[in-house]
C-alpha cells in the first residue's frame, strides 16, 4: 500500500511539474484522460487491499438462540396464571406459566387407586396359587389311592376273589381321579401364569399401573411451565383464561436464551480467502452510534442455500440470476469480547470488519477510519427531515 501511495504521490508531482509548474507540455483532454486512467487503475490497489485484507460486511446481526415454549400436556388446558413479566430476566427453573392442575390431579388419583387394586390383586393371585396347589395335591393323593386300590382288585380278580364288576368300578374311579388331577394341575398352571406374569420381578399389571402413574405425574408436574435456562420472554401475549395445548395452540411464547449469543455477518465468498478463526474483528452496531466493539472470528459457515437441491422429479433449471439478486455469500460467526453481553440484544444490526493481517498496517488503518466514520455517521442517519 505504501508503494501505491508513493507512486500516486510521485505521479501527481510529475503531472504538476510538467503541466503547471514548468509548462513543458500543454494540458489537453488526451493527457487528462491518460493521467485519470492511470490514477483509477492505481486506486484499484486500495479497493483490492481493503476487500481481501480487511473484508467488511454491512449485514451483521446479533443472534441469540430462542426456545419455543410449548405446553407438554396431552390435551388443551386452561391457563390459570402468568407468573412472569414481559422482558424480565428469569433464571433456569423459574415458574413461567401455571396451567389448570385439576384434571391431571384427578388422573393421578384414579391411577393411584388402580395401582393399589393391582397390588392387592397380586395377593389374591398368590392365594389362588396356594389354593390351586392344595387342590392339586389333594387330587394327586386321591388318584394315587384309586390307582392303588385298582391294582389290589386287579390282583384279586386274577385270583377270582372278587367280581369283575368291582374291578370295573375301581377303573371308573381311577379315570375320574385322573381327570380331576389333570384339571387341578391345569388350574395350578393358570394360577401360576397369572401370578408369575412379571417384568424384572414386578407383576405386569402392577408395572403397567406404575408406568401410567409416572406418566400422569409427569403431566401433572408440567402444569407448571418453568424456564428451560436463563433468559427472558418478549411479546408476552399469554393471559389467564387462554386454552393452550396440543390442539388449540402449539407454542405459546418465544423464550430468548442469554447464553452463547454471537454476531453473524455475511461476506462475499471471494472476500473470505484469507479469513481464519481467531482473527480480530471490529463491530459498529447501529444501536450504539459512535462506539466500536471488538471481537474475534469464531468460524465460517461454509454453506449457502443456493447450492441445495431438494429431491424432486423436476430437472433443475440453470439460468443467470437477476442483477438485483446479491451474489452468493457465506456467513462468519463472530464472538464479541465485551464483558456485558446483555448490551447486544437479539436482532441488533451493524457493520463488521475483519483484520486478516492484524490490526496494524496501512490497510487496517484505512478500514479503522472507514468503520469509525460509519459509526459516527449513525448519529445523523437516517436523517429525519
Coordinates of C-alpha atoms in Angstrom, one line a residue, residues 21 50 63 82-83 97 154 160-161 182 196 206 256 266 280 303 319 371 384:
X21 CA 5.0 24.5 -12.9
X50 CA -9.4 -3.4 1.6
X63 CA -28.1 -13.9 17.0
X82 CA -48.9 -16.0 34.1
X83 CA -46.0 -15.9 36.6
X97 CA -47.0 -20.3 33.5
X154 CA -56.9 -106.4 39.6
X160 CA -61.1 -114.8 41.2
X161 CA -61.5 -113.5 44.7
X182 CA -55.4 -83.1 35.3
X196 CA -45.8 -65.0 37.9
X206 CA -48.6 -53.5 38.7
X256 CA -34.8 -15.9 24.3
X266 CA -22.3 -12.3 5.7
X280 CA -9.5 -9.7 15.2
X303 CA -22.7 -23.3 3.1
X319 CA -30.1 -19.6 -15.5
X371 CA -15.8 1.8 10.2
X384 CA -35.4 12.7 10.0

